[in-house]
Amino acid sequence: MPSVIWMRPVRGRRGPEPSRDRDAIARAAIAVADREGLAAVSMRRIAAEIGTSASSLYRYVARKDDLLNLMVDAALGAGELQPSGDWRMDLQQIGHAMRAVFKAHPWLTTALAGRPTLGPNRLRALEAMLTLLAPSGLPLAEQLALIDVLTSYVRGFVASELASDAAIRQSGLSAAQWHADQAAYTAAIRASGVYPLTSALFDELQRTGAADQDAGFAAGLDIVLEGIAARWAVVRHGKPT
Protein backbone atom coordinates (compact mmCIF):
# COMPACT_ATOMS: atom_id res chain seq x y z
CA MET A 1 0.00 0.00 0.00
CA PRO A 2 1.45 3.44 -0.94
CA SER A 3 2.37 5.53 2.10
CA VAL A 4 0.93 8.72 0.58
CA ILE A 5 -2.83 8.80 0.99
CA TRP A 6 -3.45 10.60 -2.30
CA MET A 7 -1.86 7.67 -4.17
CA ARG A 8 -4.39 5.26 -2.71
CA PRO A 9 -7.96 4.62 -3.92
CA VAL A 10 -10.57 6.78 -2.25
CA ARG A 11 -12.13 3.60 -0.87
CA GLY A 12 -11.13 0.00 -0.53
CA ARG A 13 -11.94 -2.44 -3.30
CA ARG A 14 -13.90 -4.74 -1.00
CA GLY A 15 -17.17 -4.23 0.84
CA PRO A 16 -20.32 -2.28 0.04
CA GLU A 17 -20.38 1.17 -1.51
CA PRO A 18 -19.24 3.59 1.23
CA SER A 19 -21.76 6.04 2.64
CA ARG A 20 -19.11 8.63 3.51
CA ASP A 21 -16.10 10.18 1.85
CA ARG A 22 -12.74 11.65 2.79
CA ASP A 23 -14.00 15.23 2.57
CA ALA A 24 -16.76 14.61 5.11
CA ILE A 25 -14.31 12.86 7.43
CA ALA A 26 -11.84 15.74 7.14
CA ARG A 27 -14.58 18.30 7.85
CA ALA A 28 -15.66 16.42 10.97
CA ALA A 29 -12.07 16.19 12.22
CA ILE A 30 -11.46 19.89 11.54
CA ALA A 31 -14.58 20.81 13.51
CA VAL A 32 -13.32 18.84 16.52
CA ALA A 33 -9.82 20.35 16.27
CA ASP A 34 -11.24 23.88 15.96
CA ARG A 35 -13.36 23.42 19.09
CA GLU A 36 -11.07 21.36 21.28
CA GLY A 37 -7.59 21.35 19.79
CA LEU A 38 -5.62 18.82 17.78
CA ALA A 39 -5.11 16.53 20.80
CA ALA A 40 -8.84 15.77 20.79
CA VAL A 41 -8.66 14.25 17.30
CA SER A 42 -8.51 10.47 17.29
CA MET A 43 -9.83 7.80 14.96
CA ARG A 44 -12.37 6.71 17.58
CA ARG A 45 -13.56 10.27 18.22
CA ILE A 46 -13.98 11.15 14.55
CA ALA A 47 -15.77 7.87 13.89
CA ALA A 48 -18.23 8.79 16.63
CA GLU A 49 -18.66 12.28 15.17
CA ILE A 50 -19.74 10.90 11.80
CA GLY A 51 -21.84 8.12 13.31
CA THR A 52 -19.74 5.07 12.51
CA SER A 53 -17.26 2.76 14.21
CA ALA A 54 -13.50 3.22 14.31
CA SER A 55 -13.10 -0.02 12.35
CA SER A 56 -15.36 1.37 9.61
CA LEU A 57 -13.37 4.60 9.51
CA TYR A 58 -10.28 2.62 8.55
CA ARG A 59 -11.94 1.84 5.22
CA TYR A 60 -11.43 5.51 4.32
CA VAL A 61 -8.22 6.40 6.17
CA ALA A 62 -5.68 3.73 7.07
CA ARG A 63 -4.10 5.57 10.02
CA LYS A 64 -4.28 8.76 12.03
CA ASP A 65 -1.45 10.33 10.03
CA ASP A 66 -3.63 10.05 6.93
CA LEU A 67 -6.43 11.81 8.79
CA LEU A 68 -4.11 14.67 9.77
CA ASN A 69 -2.94 15.04 6.18
CA LEU A 70 -6.54 15.23 4.99
CA MET A 71 -7.33 17.81 7.67
CA VAL A 72 -4.38 20.03 6.76
CA ASP A 73 -5.16 19.96 3.06
CA ALA A 74 -8.89 20.57 3.57
CA ALA A 75 -8.25 23.44 5.99
CA LEU A 76 -5.99 25.13 3.46
CA GLY A 77 -9.01 25.25 1.18
CA ALA A 78 -9.46 25.08 -2.54
CA GLY A 79 -9.81 28.79 -3.23
CA GLU A 80 -8.47 29.90 -6.58
CA LEU A 81 -6.36 33.04 -6.90
CA GLN A 82 -7.35 35.29 -9.79
CA PRO A 83 -4.01 36.87 -10.78
CA SER A 84 -4.11 40.64 -11.12
CA GLY A 85 -0.94 40.89 -13.17
CA ASP A 86 0.87 42.44 -10.19
CA TRP A 87 2.87 39.69 -8.46
CA ARG A 88 3.40 41.75 -5.33
CA MET A 89 -0.29 42.55 -4.90
CA ASP A 90 -1.16 38.91 -5.47
CA LEU A 91 1.38 37.62 -2.92
CA GLN A 92 0.12 40.22 -0.47
CA GLN A 93 -3.40 38.91 -0.97
CA ILE A 94 -2.16 35.35 -0.46
CA GLY A 95 -0.39 36.37 2.75
CA HIS A 96 -3.53 37.91 4.22
CA ALA A 97 -5.61 34.92 3.13
CA MET A 98 -3.17 32.51 4.78
CA ARG A 99 -3.33 34.49 8.02
CA ALA A 100 -7.12 34.27 8.01
CA VAL A 101 -6.97 30.49 7.52
CA PHE A 102 -4.41 29.99 10.30
CA LYS A 103 -6.49 32.10 12.69
CA ALA A 104 -9.67 30.22 11.80
CA HIS A 105 -7.91 26.90 12.52
CA PRO A 106 -5.48 27.53 15.42
CA TRP A 107 -4.13 23.96 15.33
CA LEU A 108 -3.01 24.36 11.71
CA THR A 109 0.17 26.34 12.47
CA THR A 110 1.54 23.38 14.39
CA ALA A 111 0.20 20.64 12.14
CA LEU A 112 1.46 22.23 8.93
CA ALA A 113 4.97 22.87 10.27
CA GLY A 114 5.75 19.18 10.52
CA ARG A 115 3.66 17.92 7.62
CA PRO A 116 5.37 18.19 4.22
CA THR A 117 2.82 16.07 2.34
CA LEU A 118 1.48 17.84 -0.74
CA GLY A 119 -2.25 17.33 -1.02
CA PRO A 120 -4.39 18.70 -3.88
CA ASN A 121 -5.11 22.07 -2.26
CA ARG A 122 -1.54 22.63 -1.18
CA LEU A 123 -0.30 21.69 -4.65
CA ARG A 124 -2.65 24.21 -6.26
CA ALA A 125 -1.43 26.92 -3.90
CA LEU A 126 2.21 26.09 -4.63
CA GLU A 127 1.61 26.08 -8.37
CA ALA A 128 -0.13 29.46 -8.15
CA MET A 129 2.76 31.04 -6.24
CA LEU A 130 5.39 29.55 -8.53
CA THR A 131 3.42 30.97 -11.46
CA LEU A 132 3.54 34.43 -9.87
CA LEU A 133 7.30 34.19 -9.36
CA ALA A 134 8.09 32.59 -12.74
CA PRO A 135 8.80 35.93 -14.51
CA SER A 136 11.59 36.60 -11.99
CA GLY A 137 13.88 34.16 -13.77
CA LEU A 138 14.97 32.76 -10.41
CA PRO A 139 15.74 29.04 -10.23
CA LEU A 140 12.70 27.09 -9.09
CA ALA A 141 14.48 26.03 -5.89
CA GLU A 142 15.06 29.68 -5.02
CA GLN A 143 11.45 30.53 -5.80
CA LEU A 144 10.47 27.79 -3.36
CA ALA A 145 12.79 29.30 -0.75
CA LEU A 146 11.04 32.67 -1.14
CA ILE A 147 7.64 31.01 -0.82
CA ASP A 148 8.86 29.28 2.34
CA VAL A 149 9.97 32.65 3.76
CA LEU A 150 6.52 34.11 3.10
CA THR A 151 4.69 31.10 4.53
CA SER A 152 6.96 30.92 7.57
CA TYR A 153 6.42 34.61 8.29
CA VAL A 154 2.64 34.25 8.20
CA ARG A 155 2.64 31.06 10.24
CA GLY A 156 5.04 32.50 12.82
CA PHE A 157 3.08 35.74 13.17
CA VAL A 158 -0.18 33.90 13.72
CA ALA A 159 1.47 31.50 16.19
CA SER A 160 2.57 34.56 18.18
CA GLU A 161 -0.96 36.01 18.03
CA LEU A 162 -2.45 32.74 19.24
CA ALA A 163 0.10 32.48 22.05
CA SER A 164 -0.75 36.01 23.18
CA ASP A 165 -4.46 35.21 23.16
CA ALA A 166 -3.79 32.04 25.17
CA ALA A 167 -1.72 33.99 27.72
CA ILE A 168 -4.62 36.40 28.25
CA ARG A 169 -7.09 33.53 28.74
CA GLN A 170 -4.79 31.73 31.17
CA SER A 171 -4.16 34.89 33.20
CA GLY A 172 -7.74 34.98 34.41
CA LEU A 173 -7.91 38.68 33.49
CA SER A 174 -10.11 40.40 30.96
CA ALA A 175 -8.34 41.45 27.77
CA ALA A 176 -8.67 45.10 28.82
CA GLN A 177 -7.10 44.46 32.24
CA TRP A 178 -4.30 42.35 30.77
CA HIS A 179 -3.39 45.07 28.27
CA ALA A 180 -3.60 47.70 31.01
CA ASP A 181 -1.13 45.69 33.09
CA GLN A 182 1.23 45.37 30.13
CA ALA A 183 0.99 49.11 29.47
CA ALA A 184 1.86 49.83 33.11
CA TYR A 185 4.88 47.54 32.84
CA THR A 186 6.18 49.18 29.65
CA ALA A 187 5.67 52.59 31.28
CA ALA A 188 7.84 51.44 34.18
CA ILE A 189 10.52 50.30 31.74
CA ARG A 190 10.52 53.70 30.04
CA ALA A 191 10.69 55.49 33.38
CA SER A 192 13.71 53.45 34.49
CA GLY A 193 15.91 54.98 31.79
CA VAL A 194 17.87 51.71 31.58
CA TYR A 195 16.67 50.75 28.10
CA PRO A 196 16.59 53.94 26.01
CA LEU A 197 16.24 52.32 22.59
CA THR A 198 13.59 49.87 23.75
CA SER A 199 11.74 52.75 25.40
CA ALA A 200 11.91 54.72 22.15
CA LEU A 201 10.51 51.66 20.38
CA PHE A 202 7.57 51.51 22.78
CA ASP A 203 6.89 55.20 22.19
CA GLU A 204 7.02 54.77 18.42
CA LEU A 205 4.69 51.77 18.47
CA GLN A 206 2.21 53.67 20.60
CA ARG A 207 2.43 56.80 18.47
CA THR A 208 2.11 55.10 15.09
CA GLY A 209 -0.35 52.39 16.08
CA ALA A 210 2.08 49.75 14.80
CA ALA A 211 1.47 47.70 17.94
CA ASP A 212 -1.94 46.83 16.47
CA GLN A 213 -1.77 43.23 15.27
CA ASP A 214 -3.28 43.91 11.85
CA ALA A 215 -0.92 46.84 11.26
CA GLY A 216 2.03 44.84 12.54
CA PHE A 217 1.24 41.94 10.23
CA ALA A 218 0.87 44.21 7.21
CA ALA A 219 4.18 45.95 7.98
CA GLY A 220 6.04 42.66 8.31
CA LEU A 221 4.46 41.31 5.14
CA ASP A 222 5.62 44.41 3.26
CA ILE A 223 9.19 43.77 4.47
CA VAL A 224 9.02 40.17 3.22
CA LEU A 225 7.73 41.35 -0.16
CA GLU A 226 10.46 44.00 -0.33
CA GLY A 227 13.00 41.22 0.12
CA ILE A 228 11.46 39.21 -2.70
CA ALA A 229 11.44 42.31 -4.92
CA ALA A 230 15.11 42.97 -4.14
CA ARG A 231 16.09 39.42 -5.01
CA TRP A 232 14.06 39.65 -8.21
CA ALA A 233 15.88 42.85 -9.15
CA VAL A 234 19.30 41.27 -8.59
CA VAL A 235 18.51 38.56 -11.12
CA ARG A 236 16.92 40.87 -13.70
CA HIS A 237 19.19 43.89 -13.43
CA GLY A 238 22.24 42.72 -11.55
CA LYS A 239 21.60 45.00 -8.57
CA PRO A 240 19.07 45.29 -5.74
CA THR A 241 16.29 47.87 -5.76
PDB file of C-alpha atoms in Angstrom:
ATOM      1  CA  MET A   1       0.000   0.000   0.000  1.00  0.00           C
ATOM      2  CA  PRO A   2       1.446   3.436  -0.941  1.00  0.00           C
ATOM      3  CA  SER A   3       2.372   5.530   2.097  1.00  0.00           C
ATOM      4  CA  VAL A   4       0.929   8.723   0.576  1.00  0.00           C
ATOM      5  CA  ILE A   5      -2.832   8.802   0.994  1.00  0.00           C
ATOM      6  CA  TRP A   6      -3.453  10.601  -2.305  1.00  0.00           C
ATOM      7  CA  MET A   7      -1.855   7.673  -4.170  1.00  0.00           C
ATOM      8  CA  ARG A   8      -4.387   5.260  -2.713  1.00  0.00           C
ATOM      9  CA  PRO A   9      -7.956   4.624  -3.919  1.00  0.00           C
ATOM     10  CA  VAL A  10     -10.572   6.780  -2.249  1.00  0.00           C
ATOM     11  CA  ARG A  11     -12.133   3.604  -0.865  1.00  0.00           C
ATOM     12  CA  GLY A  12     -11.126  -0.004  -0.528  1.00  0.00           C
ATOM     13  CA  ARG A  13     -11.938  -2.435  -3.299  1.00  0.00           C
ATOM     14  CA  ARG A  14     -13.900  -4.736  -0.998  1.00  0.00           C
ATOM     15  CA  GLY A  15     -17.170  -4.233   0.838  1.00  0.00           C
ATOM     16  CA  PRO A  16     -20.324  -2.278   0.035  1.00  0.00           C
ATOM     17  CA  GLU A  17     -20.379   1.174  -1.509  1.00  0.00           C
ATOM     18  CA  PRO A  18     -19.244   3.586   1.227  1.00  0.00           C
ATOM     19  CA  SER A  19     -21.761   6.041   2.641  1.00  0.00           C
ATOM     20  CA  ARG A  20     -19.115   8.635   3.514  1.00  0.00           C
ATOM     21  CA  ASP A  21     -16.099  10.182   1.853  1.00  0.00           C
ATOM     22  CA  ARG A  22     -12.743  11.653   2.788  1.00  0.00           C
ATOM     23  CA  ASP A  23     -13.996  15.227   2.571  1.00  0.00           C
ATOM     24  CA  ALA A  24     -16.757  14.607   5.114  1.00  0.00           C
ATOM     25  CA  ILE A  25     -14.313  12.865   7.432  1.00  0.00           C
ATOM     26  CA  ALA A  26     -11.841  15.736   7.142  1.00  0.00           C
ATOM     27  CA  ARG A  27     -14.576  18.304   7.851  1.00  0.00           C
ATOM     28  CA  ALA A  28     -15.660  16.423  10.974  1.00  0.00           C
ATOM     29  CA  ALA A  29     -12.074  16.188  12.220  1.00  0.00           C
ATOM     30  CA  ILE A  30     -11.464  19.886  11.543  1.00  0.00           C
ATOM     31  CA  ALA A  31     -14.582  20.809  13.507  1.00  0.00           C
ATOM     32  CA  VAL A  32     -13.315  18.841  16.517  1.00  0.00           C
ATOM     33  CA  ALA A  33      -9.825  20.350  16.270  1.00  0.00           C
ATOM     34  CA  ASP A  34     -11.241  23.878  15.957  1.00  0.00           C
ATOM     35  CA  ARG A  35     -13.363  23.422  19.088  1.00  0.00           C
ATOM     36  CA  GLU A  36     -11.074  21.356  21.283  1.00  0.00           C
ATOM     37  CA  GLY A  37      -7.586  21.348  19.794  1.00  0.00           C
ATOM     38  CA  LEU A  38      -5.617  18.816  17.785  1.00  0.00           C
ATOM     39  CA  ALA A  39      -5.108  16.530  20.796  1.00  0.00           C
ATOM     40  CA  ALA A  40      -8.840  15.768  20.787  1.00  0.00           C
ATOM     41  CA  VAL A  41      -8.656  14.254  17.298  1.00  0.00           C
ATOM     42  CA  SER A  42      -8.514  10.470  17.286  1.00  0.00           C
ATOM     43  CA  MET A  43      -9.825   7.803  14.956  1.00  0.00           C
ATOM     44  CA  ARG A  44     -12.367   6.711  17.577  1.00  0.00           C
ATOM     45  CA  ARG A  45     -13.556  10.271  18.221  1.00  0.00           C
ATOM     46  CA  ILE A  46     -13.980  11.147  14.554  1.00  0.00           C
ATOM     47  CA  ALA A  47     -15.766   7.870  13.893  1.00  0.00           C
ATOM     48  CA  ALA A  48     -18.231   8.786  16.630  1.00  0.00           C
ATOM     49  CA  GLU A  49     -18.660  12.275  15.170  1.00  0.00           C
ATOM     50  CA  ILE A  50     -19.745  10.896  11.802  1.00  0.00           C
ATOM     51  CA  GLY A  51     -21.836   8.118  13.314  1.00  0.00           C
ATOM     52  CA  THR A  52     -19.744   5.068  12.510  1.00  0.00           C
ATOM     53  CA  SER A  53     -17.259   2.764  14.205  1.00  0.00           C
ATOM     54  CA  ALA A  54     -13.504   3.216  14.313  1.00  0.00           C
ATOM     55  CA  SER A  55     -13.105  -0.021  12.350  1.00  0.00           C
ATOM     56  CA  SER A  56     -15.360   1.369   9.608  1.00  0.00           C
ATOM     57  CA  LEU A  57     -13.374   4.602   9.505  1.00  0.00           C
ATOM     58  CA  TYR A  58     -10.277   2.624   8.555  1.00  0.00           C
ATOM     59  CA  ARG A  59     -11.937   1.840   5.219  1.00  0.00           C
ATOM     60  CA  TYR A  60     -11.426   5.508   4.322  1.00  0.00           C
ATOM     61  CA  VAL A  61      -8.215   6.397   6.172  1.00  0.00           C
ATOM     62  CA  ALA A  62      -5.682   3.731   7.068  1.00  0.00           C
ATOM     63  CA  ARG A  63      -4.099   5.572  10.016  1.00  0.00           C
ATOM     64  CA  LYS A  64      -4.283   8.760  12.028  1.00  0.00           C
ATOM     65  CA  ASP A  65      -1.449  10.332  10.033  1.00  0.00           C
ATOM     66  CA  ASP A  66      -3.630  10.054   6.929  1.00  0.00           C
ATOM     67  CA  LEU A  67      -6.426  11.811   8.793  1.00  0.00           C
ATOM     68  CA  LEU A  68      -4.111  14.669   9.770  1.00  0.00           C
ATOM     69  CA  ASN A  69      -2.938  15.040   6.176  1.00  0.00           C
ATOM     70  CA  LEU A  70      -6.544  15.235   4.986  1.00  0.00           C
ATOM     71  CA  MET A  71      -7.332  17.808   7.674  1.00  0.00           C
ATOM     72  CA  VAL A  72      -4.380  20.032   6.761  1.00  0.00           C
ATOM     73  CA  ASP A  73      -5.162  19.965   3.061  1.00  0.00           C
ATOM     74  CA  ALA A  74      -8.888  20.566   3.571  1.00  0.00           C
ATOM     75  CA  ALA A  75      -8.251  23.440   5.993  1.00  0.00           C
ATOM     76  CA  LEU A  76      -5.990  25.131   3.460  1.00  0.00           C
ATOM     77  CA  GLY A  77      -9.007  25.252   1.176  1.00  0.00           C
ATOM     78  CA  ALA A  78      -9.456  25.081  -2.543  1.00  0.00           C
ATOM     79  CA  GLY A  79      -9.809  28.790  -3.232  1.00  0.00           C
ATOM     80  CA  GLU A  80      -8.468  29.900  -6.579  1.00  0.00           C
ATOM     81  CA  LEU A  81      -6.364  33.044  -6.902  1.00  0.00           C
ATOM     82  CA  GLN A  82      -7.349  35.293  -9.793  1.00  0.00           C
ATOM     83  CA  PRO A  83      -4.007  36.865 -10.783  1.00  0.00           C
ATOM     84  CA  SER A  84      -4.111  40.638 -11.119  1.00  0.00           C
ATOM     85  CA  GLY A  85      -0.939  40.894 -13.172  1.00  0.00           C
ATOM     86  CA  ASP A  86       0.870  42.435 -10.193  1.00  0.00           C
ATOM     87  CA  TRP A  87       2.868  39.686  -8.460  1.00  0.00           C
ATOM     88  CA  ARG A  88       3.396  41.750  -5.329  1.00  0.00           C
ATOM     89  CA  MET A  89      -0.287  42.553  -4.896  1.00  0.00           C
ATOM     90  CA  ASP A  90      -1.156  38.906  -5.470  1.00  0.00           C
ATOM     91  CA  LEU A  91       1.377  37.618  -2.922  1.00  0.00           C
ATOM     92  CA  GLN A  92       0.123  40.223  -0.469  1.00  0.00           C
ATOM     93  CA  GLN A  93      -3.403  38.906  -0.975  1.00  0.00           C
ATOM     94  CA  ILE A  94      -2.162  35.348  -0.464  1.00  0.00           C
ATOM     95  CA  GLY A  95      -0.393  36.367   2.745  1.00  0.00           C
ATOM     96  CA  HIS A  96      -3.527  37.913   4.223  1.00  0.00           C
ATOM     97  CA  ALA A  97      -5.614  34.918   3.134  1.00  0.00           C
ATOM     98  CA  MET A  98      -3.168  32.514   4.785  1.00  0.00           C
ATOM     99  CA  ARG A  99      -3.329  34.488   8.018  1.00  0.00           C
ATOM    100  CA  ALA A 100      -7.120  34.265   8.006  1.00  0.00           C
ATOM    101  CA  VAL A 101      -6.972  30.492   7.517  1.00  0.00           C
ATOM    102  CA  PHE A 102      -4.410  29.993  10.295  1.00  0.00           C
ATOM    103  CA  LYS A 103      -6.486  32.101  12.691  1.00  0.00           C
ATOM    104  CA  ALA A 104      -9.670  30.221  11.797  1.00  0.00           C
ATOM    105  CA  HIS A 105      -7.914  26.897  12.524  1.00  0.00           C
ATOM    106  CA  PRO A 106      -5.481  27.532  15.423  1.00  0.00           C
ATOM    107  CA  TRP A 107      -4.133  23.961  15.328  1.00  0.00           C
ATOM    108  CA  LEU A 108      -3.009  24.364  11.715  1.00  0.00           C
ATOM    109  CA  THR A 109       0.170  26.345  12.468  1.00  0.00           C
ATOM    110  CA  THR A 110       1.542  23.379  14.394  1.00  0.00           C
ATOM    111  CA  ALA A 111       0.197  20.636  12.141  1.00  0.00           C
ATOM    112  CA  LEU A 112       1.462  22.226   8.932  1.00  0.00           C
ATOM    113  CA  ALA A 113       4.971  22.871  10.275  1.00  0.00           C
ATOM    114  CA  GLY A 114       5.750  19.182  10.516  1.00  0.00           C
ATOM    115  CA  ARG A 115       3.661  17.925   7.619  1.00  0.00           C
ATOM    116  CA  PRO A 116       5.373  18.193   4.220  1.00  0.00           C
ATOM    117  CA  THR A 117       2.822  16.070   2.340  1.00  0.00           C
ATOM    118  CA  LEU A 118       1.478  17.843  -0.736  1.00  0.00           C
ATOM    119  CA  GLY A 119      -2.255  17.334  -1.025  1.00  0.00           C
ATOM    120  CA  PRO A 120      -4.388  18.702  -3.881  1.00  0.00           C
ATOM    121  CA  ASN A 121      -5.115  22.067  -2.260  1.00  0.00           C
ATOM    122  CA  ARG A 122      -1.543  22.633  -1.180  1.00  0.00           C
ATOM    123  CA  LEU A 123      -0.305  21.690  -4.649  1.00  0.00           C
ATOM    124  CA  ARG A 124      -2.652  24.209  -6.258  1.00  0.00           C
ATOM    125  CA  ALA A 125      -1.434  26.920  -3.903  1.00  0.00           C
ATOM    126  CA  LEU A 126       2.210  26.086  -4.626  1.00  0.00           C
ATOM    127  CA  GLU A 127       1.609  26.075  -8.373  1.00  0.00           C
ATOM    128  CA  ALA A 128      -0.131  29.464  -8.147  1.00  0.00           C
ATOM    129  CA  MET A 129       2.756  31.044  -6.236  1.00  0.00           C
ATOM    130  CA  LEU A 130       5.388  29.549  -8.535  1.00  0.00           C
ATOM    131  CA  THR A 131       3.420  30.968 -11.460  1.00  0.00           C
ATOM    132  CA  LEU A 132       3.541  34.435  -9.871  1.00  0.00           C
ATOM    133  CA  LEU A 133       7.303  34.189  -9.361  1.00  0.00           C
ATOM    134  CA  ALA A 134       8.093  32.587 -12.735  1.00  0.00           C
ATOM    135  CA  PRO A 135       8.800  35.926 -14.506  1.00  0.00           C
ATOM    136  CA  SER A 136      11.593  36.601 -11.995  1.00  0.00           C
ATOM    137  CA  GLY A 137      13.878  34.160 -13.768  1.00  0.00           C
ATOM    138  CA  LEU A 138      14.974  32.759 -10.415  1.00  0.00           C
ATOM    139  CA  PRO A 139      15.742  29.035 -10.225  1.00  0.00           C
ATOM    140  CA  LEU A 140      12.698  27.088  -9.086  1.00  0.00           C
ATOM    141  CA  ALA A 141      14.477  26.027  -5.890  1.00  0.00           C
ATOM    142  CA  GLU A 142      15.064  29.679  -5.016  1.00  0.00           C
ATOM    143  CA  GLN A 143      11.454  30.532  -5.805  1.00  0.00           C
ATOM    144  CA  LEU A 144      10.470  27.791  -3.359  1.00  0.00           C
ATOM    145  CA  ALA A 145      12.786  29.305  -0.745  1.00  0.00           C
ATOM    146  CA  LEU A 146      11.042  32.670  -1.145  1.00  0.00           C
ATOM    147  CA  ILE A 147       7.644  31.005  -0.819  1.00  0.00           C
ATOM    148  CA  ASP A 148       8.857  29.275   2.343  1.00  0.00           C
ATOM    149  CA  VAL A 149       9.970  32.646   3.759  1.00  0.00           C
ATOM    150  CA  LEU A 150       6.522  34.106   3.104  1.00  0.00           C
ATOM    151  CA  THR A 151       4.685  31.101   4.533  1.00  0.00           C
ATOM    152  CA  SER A 152       6.959  30.921   7.572  1.00  0.00           C
ATOM    153  CA  TYR A 153       6.417  34.608   8.292  1.00  0.00           C
ATOM    154  CA  VAL A 154       2.641  34.248   8.196  1.00  0.00           C
ATOM    155  CA  ARG A 155       2.642  31.056  10.241  1.00  0.00           C
ATOM    156  CA  GLY A 156       5.041  32.499  12.818  1.00  0.00           C
ATOM    157  CA  PHE A 157       3.084  35.739  13.169  1.00  0.00           C
ATOM    158  CA  VAL A 158      -0.182  33.903  13.722  1.00  0.00           C
ATOM    159  CA  ALA A 159       1.475  31.504  16.187  1.00  0.00           C
ATOM    160  CA  SER A 160       2.572  34.563  18.184  1.00  0.00           C
ATOM    161  CA  GLU A 161      -0.958  36.008  18.026  1.00  0.00           C
ATOM    162  CA  LEU A 162      -2.452  32.745  19.240  1.00  0.00           C
ATOM    163  CA  ALA A 163       0.104  32.480  22.054  1.00  0.00           C
ATOM    164  CA  SER A 164      -0.745  36.008  23.181  1.00  0.00           C
ATOM    165  CA  ASP A 165      -4.457  35.209  23.163  1.00  0.00           C
ATOM    166  CA  ALA A 166      -3.790  32.041  25.174  1.00  0.00           C
ATOM    167  CA  ALA A 167      -1.722  33.994  27.716  1.00  0.00           C
ATOM    168  CA  ILE A 168      -4.620  36.396  28.248  1.00  0.00           C
ATOM    169  CA  ARG A 169      -7.090  33.534  28.744  1.00  0.00           C
ATOM    170  CA  GLN A 170      -4.795  31.731  31.169  1.00  0.00           C
ATOM    171  CA  SER A 171      -4.158  34.892  33.199  1.00  0.00           C
ATOM    172  CA  GLY A 172      -7.743  34.984  34.407  1.00  0.00           C
ATOM    173  CA  LEU A 173      -7.914  38.675  33.489  1.00  0.00           C
ATOM    174  CA  SER A 174     -10.108  40.401  30.965  1.00  0.00           C
ATOM    175  CA  ALA A 175      -8.342  41.451  27.770  1.00  0.00           C
ATOM    176  CA  ALA A 176      -8.673  45.098  28.818  1.00  0.00           C
ATOM    177  CA  GLN A 177      -7.095  44.456  32.237  1.00  0.00           C
ATOM    178  CA  TRP A 178      -4.297  42.352  30.767  1.00  0.00           C
ATOM    179  CA  HIS A 179      -3.390  45.071  28.265  1.00  0.00           C
ATOM    180  CA  ALA A 180      -3.604  47.698  31.012  1.00  0.00           C
ATOM    181  CA  ASP A 181      -1.132  45.692  33.093  1.00  0.00           C
ATOM    182  CA  GLN A 182       1.230  45.366  30.125  1.00  0.00           C
ATOM    183  CA  ALA A 183       0.987  49.112  29.473  1.00  0.00           C
ATOM    184  CA  ALA A 184       1.863  49.826  33.115  1.00  0.00           C
ATOM    185  CA  TYR A 185       4.881  47.541  32.835  1.00  0.00           C
ATOM    186  CA  THR A 186       6.183  49.180  29.652  1.00  0.00           C
ATOM    187  CA  ALA A 187       5.671  52.589  31.282  1.00  0.00           C
ATOM    188  CA  ALA A 188       7.844  51.443  34.183  1.00  0.00           C
ATOM    189  CA  ILE A 189      10.523  50.298  31.736  1.00  0.00           C
ATOM    190  CA  ARG A 190      10.522  53.704  30.043  1.00  0.00           C
ATOM    191  CA  ALA A 191      10.688  55.495  33.379  1.00  0.00           C
ATOM    192  CA  SER A 192      13.711  53.446  34.486  1.00  0.00           C
ATOM    193  CA  GLY A 193      15.911  54.977  31.790  1.00  0.00           C
ATOM    194  CA  VAL A 194      17.870  51.710  31.576  1.00  0.00           C
ATOM    195  CA  TYR A 195      16.672  50.747  28.100  1.00  0.00           C
ATOM    196  CA  PRO A 196      16.587  53.937  26.012  1.00  0.00           C
ATOM    197  CA  LEU A 197      16.236  52.317  22.591  1.00  0.00           C
ATOM    198  CA  THR A 198      13.590  49.870  23.752  1.00  0.00           C
ATOM    199  CA  SER A 199      11.737  52.748  25.401  1.00  0.00           C
ATOM    200  CA  ALA A 200      11.914  54.719  22.151  1.00  0.00           C
ATOM    201  CA  LEU A 201      10.513  51.662  20.375  1.00  0.00           C
ATOM    202  CA  PHE A 202       7.567  51.508  22.783  1.00  0.00           C
ATOM    203  CA  ASP A 203       6.895  55.199  22.187  1.00  0.00           C
ATOM    204  CA  GLU A 204       7.017  54.768  18.423  1.00  0.00           C
ATOM    205  CA  LEU A 205       4.693  51.771  18.467  1.00  0.00           C
ATOM    206  CA  GLN A 206       2.208  53.666  20.602  1.00  0.00           C
ATOM    207  CA  ARG A 207       2.435  56.797  18.465  1.00  0.00           C
ATOM    208  CA  THR A 208       2.107  55.098  15.093  1.00  0.00           C
ATOM    209  CA  GLY A 209      -0.349  52.388  16.080  1.00  0.00           C
ATOM    210  CA  ALA A 210       2.084  49.750  14.796  1.00  0.00           C
ATOM    211  CA  ALA A 211       1.473  47.698  17.940  1.00  0.00           C
ATOM    212  CA  ASP A 212      -1.941  46.827  16.475  1.00  0.00           C
ATOM    213  CA  GLN A 213      -1.769  43.227  15.266  1.00  0.00           C
ATOM    214  CA  ASP A 214      -3.283  43.912  11.850  1.00  0.00           C
ATOM    215  CA  ALA A 215      -0.924  46.835  11.255  1.00  0.00           C
ATOM    216  CA  GLY A 216       2.031  44.838  12.536  1.00  0.00           C
ATOM    217  CA  PHE A 217       1.243  41.942  10.235  1.00  0.00           C
ATOM    218  CA  ALA A 218       0.873  44.214   7.212  1.00  0.00           C
ATOM    219  CA  ALA A 219       4.177  45.948   7.981  1.00  0.00           C
ATOM    220  CA  GLY A 220       6.039  42.665   8.315  1.00  0.00           C
ATOM    221  CA  LEU A 221       4.464  41.312   5.141  1.00  0.00           C
ATOM    222  CA  ASP A 222       5.623  44.410   3.264  1.00  0.00           C
ATOM    223  CA  ILE A 223       9.186  43.765   4.465  1.00  0.00           C
ATOM    224  CA  VAL A 224       9.019  40.172   3.224  1.00  0.00           C
ATOM    225  CA  LEU A 225       7.735  41.347  -0.159  1.00  0.00           C
ATOM    226  CA  GLU A 226      10.463  44.003  -0.334  1.00  0.00           C
ATOM    227  CA  GLY A 227      13.004  41.220   0.123  1.00  0.00           C
ATOM    228  CA  ILE A 228      11.456  39.214  -2.698  1.00  0.00           C
ATOM    229  CA  ALA A 229      11.444  42.305  -4.922  1.00  0.00           C
ATOM    230  CA  ALA A 230      15.108  42.974  -4.137  1.00  0.00           C
ATOM    231  CA  ARG A 231      16.095  39.421  -5.013  1.00  0.00           C
ATOM    232  CA  TRP A 232      14.059  39.645  -8.208  1.00  0.00           C
ATOM    233  CA  ALA A 233      15.883  42.855  -9.153  1.00  0.00           C
ATOM    234  CA  VAL A 234      19.303  41.272  -8.594  1.00  0.00           C
ATOM    235  CA  VAL A 235      18.506  38.561 -11.123  1.00  0.00           C
ATOM    236  CA  ARG A 236      16.918  40.866 -13.700  1.00  0.00           C
ATOM    237  CA  HIS A 237      19.185  43.889 -13.430  1.00  0.00           C
ATOM    238  CA  GLY A 238      22.241  42.723 -11.547  1.00  0.00           C
ATOM    239  CA  LYS A 239      21.597  45.002  -8.571  1.00  0.00           C
ATOM    240  CA  PRO A 240      19.072  45.289  -5.740  1.00  0.00           C
ATOM    241  CA  THR A 241      16.292  47.871  -5.764  1.00  0.00           C
TER     242      THR A 241
END
